[in-house]
Amino acid sequence: MTDQEFTNSVKFELANILNYWTKNSIDQKYGGFVGRINHFNEIVEKSPKGIILNSRILWTFSAASNHYQNNNYATKCNRAYNYLRDYFRDITYGGVYWEVNYLGKPLQNRKQTYAQAFTIYALSEYYKYSKNEEALSWAFELFEVLEQNTKDQKLGGYIEAFDQDWSPIEDMRLSYKDLNAPKTMNTHLHILEAYTTLFEVSNNDKVGNALKELINLFLENFVSEKDHFKLFFSKNWKNLSHEVSFGHDIETAWLLIHAARILHDDSYIRKTESLSIKIADTFLKEALDKDFGVLNSINVQTNEIDFDKHWWPQAEAVVALLYVWRITAKEKYLIAAKRIWDFICNTIIDNSNGEWFFRVNRLGDPYINENKIGLWKCPYHNSRACIEIIKQLYQNTDRKTTKSNANLKIN
């Protein structure tokens, strides 16, 4: 695959993703967007609607509008924003609900810090496109909510979850698969990306300082001695898990660099680039299967590997490896990125019904019980990856690059 073929393939897939969501996600009966479409592309009627899906839809159509620099997705952006504002916003206690029913009535009104962060991320991207001051004002309102209600003022970082009125709760898990931990790397990562975009559109000093604190946490608290990121913590930062998530490792690698660059801070740029090279090298050694699909996870205590390949780590891996390729000029990262993209095209993309499979097993067979659209199956990882890949490939387009050899060993 030449660089031009790579670029063309990614451009084509970005258009496919956006077309899928344009054609399939609109809820014509009840407003907003459908809550669930199953593996077979069938709408599951009256499914609940989650804040993660809906905020990521707003982010995606806004990011696409910013990428293409046109108004082709204006109605989708406005529809997504209006639904968030009208149905997920808690006007009594502040913040956003976790889940509403198909009519927009609150089902789970708990306050996940993760959810507030994603709404900030979406609103900031939407503001970048629309210049809707109401959206930016709401983003800052949510920023203050996080800083006042979820931030651990003594030990640093952000607490995972609260009741509707921001009082403490015992079960803080983001999903049933997670440990019940008061602090998680995953939530901090998405606060990081939210604050990065909010700072980008506002240049607000308070946001910038909070973003620097987050970068410091990743550099000092989250990274392990073996160049992975630890996932679950007690309030006083005791590590509670032996799991390594390869997707989170590689996603964090490029998001840290992006945050440092948005801050225009040379010291953080050097530190995050240096760390991300180490993370990428470890990733190439440990995370890729023989077919260049990204494995889900490993327990570093038992060495038990989860060989399933979820859609989103594949997307994030291509972006991060291209970031590191640009920093180092080492072709091995570009070659690996192309090989993973090839795996995505051949195994992860549903070339019959559209969009990407949620996950496949080690043989490449999709799990038919997973969704195409759902509380967690959203357009943000793959659409963002395509946009970022195109940006990376268009930098210094006169640069000489080699064709990847399908049998080349990645060292």
CSV table of N, CA and C in Angstrom, one decimal, residues 13 74 98 106 135 223 257 266 316 338:
chain,number,residue,atom,x,y,z
A,13,GLU,N,-13.3,5.6,3.6
A,13,GLU,CA,-13.9,5.0,4.8
A,13,GLU,C,-14.5,6.1,5.6
A,74,ALA,N,-24.8,20.2,9.0
A,74,ALA,CA,-25.3,21.2,10.0
A,74,ALA,C,-26.6,20.8,10.7
A,98,TRP,N,-26.9,10.1,32.8
A,98,TRP,CA,-26.2,9.0,32.1
A,98,TRP,C,-27.1,8.4,31.0
A,106,PRO,N,-35.5,10.8,32.0
A,106,PRO,CA,-34.3,10.2,32.7
A,106,PRO,C,-34.6,8.8,33.2
A,135,ALA,N,-23.5,27.0,23.5
A,135,ALA,CA,-22.8,25.7,23.6
A,135,ALA,C,-21.5,25.9,24.4
A,223,VAL,N,1.5,6.1,34.4
A,223,VAL,CA,2.5,5.3,33.6
A,223,VAL,C,3.2,4.3,34.5
A,257,ILE,N,0.3,13.9,23.4
A,257,ILE,CA,1.1,14.8,22.5
A,257,ILE,C,0.2,15.9,22.0
A,266,ASP,N,6.6,23.7,25.2
A,266,ASP,CA,7.7,22.9,24.7
A,266,ASP,C,8.1,21.8,25.6
A,316,GLU,N,-7.4,3.7,17.1
A,316,GLU,CA,-6.5,4.5,17.8
A,316,GLU,C,-5.1,4.2,17.6
A,338,LYS,N,0.0,1.0,8.5
A,338,LYS,CA,-0.6,0.5,7.3
A,338,LYS,C,-1.1,-0.9,7.4
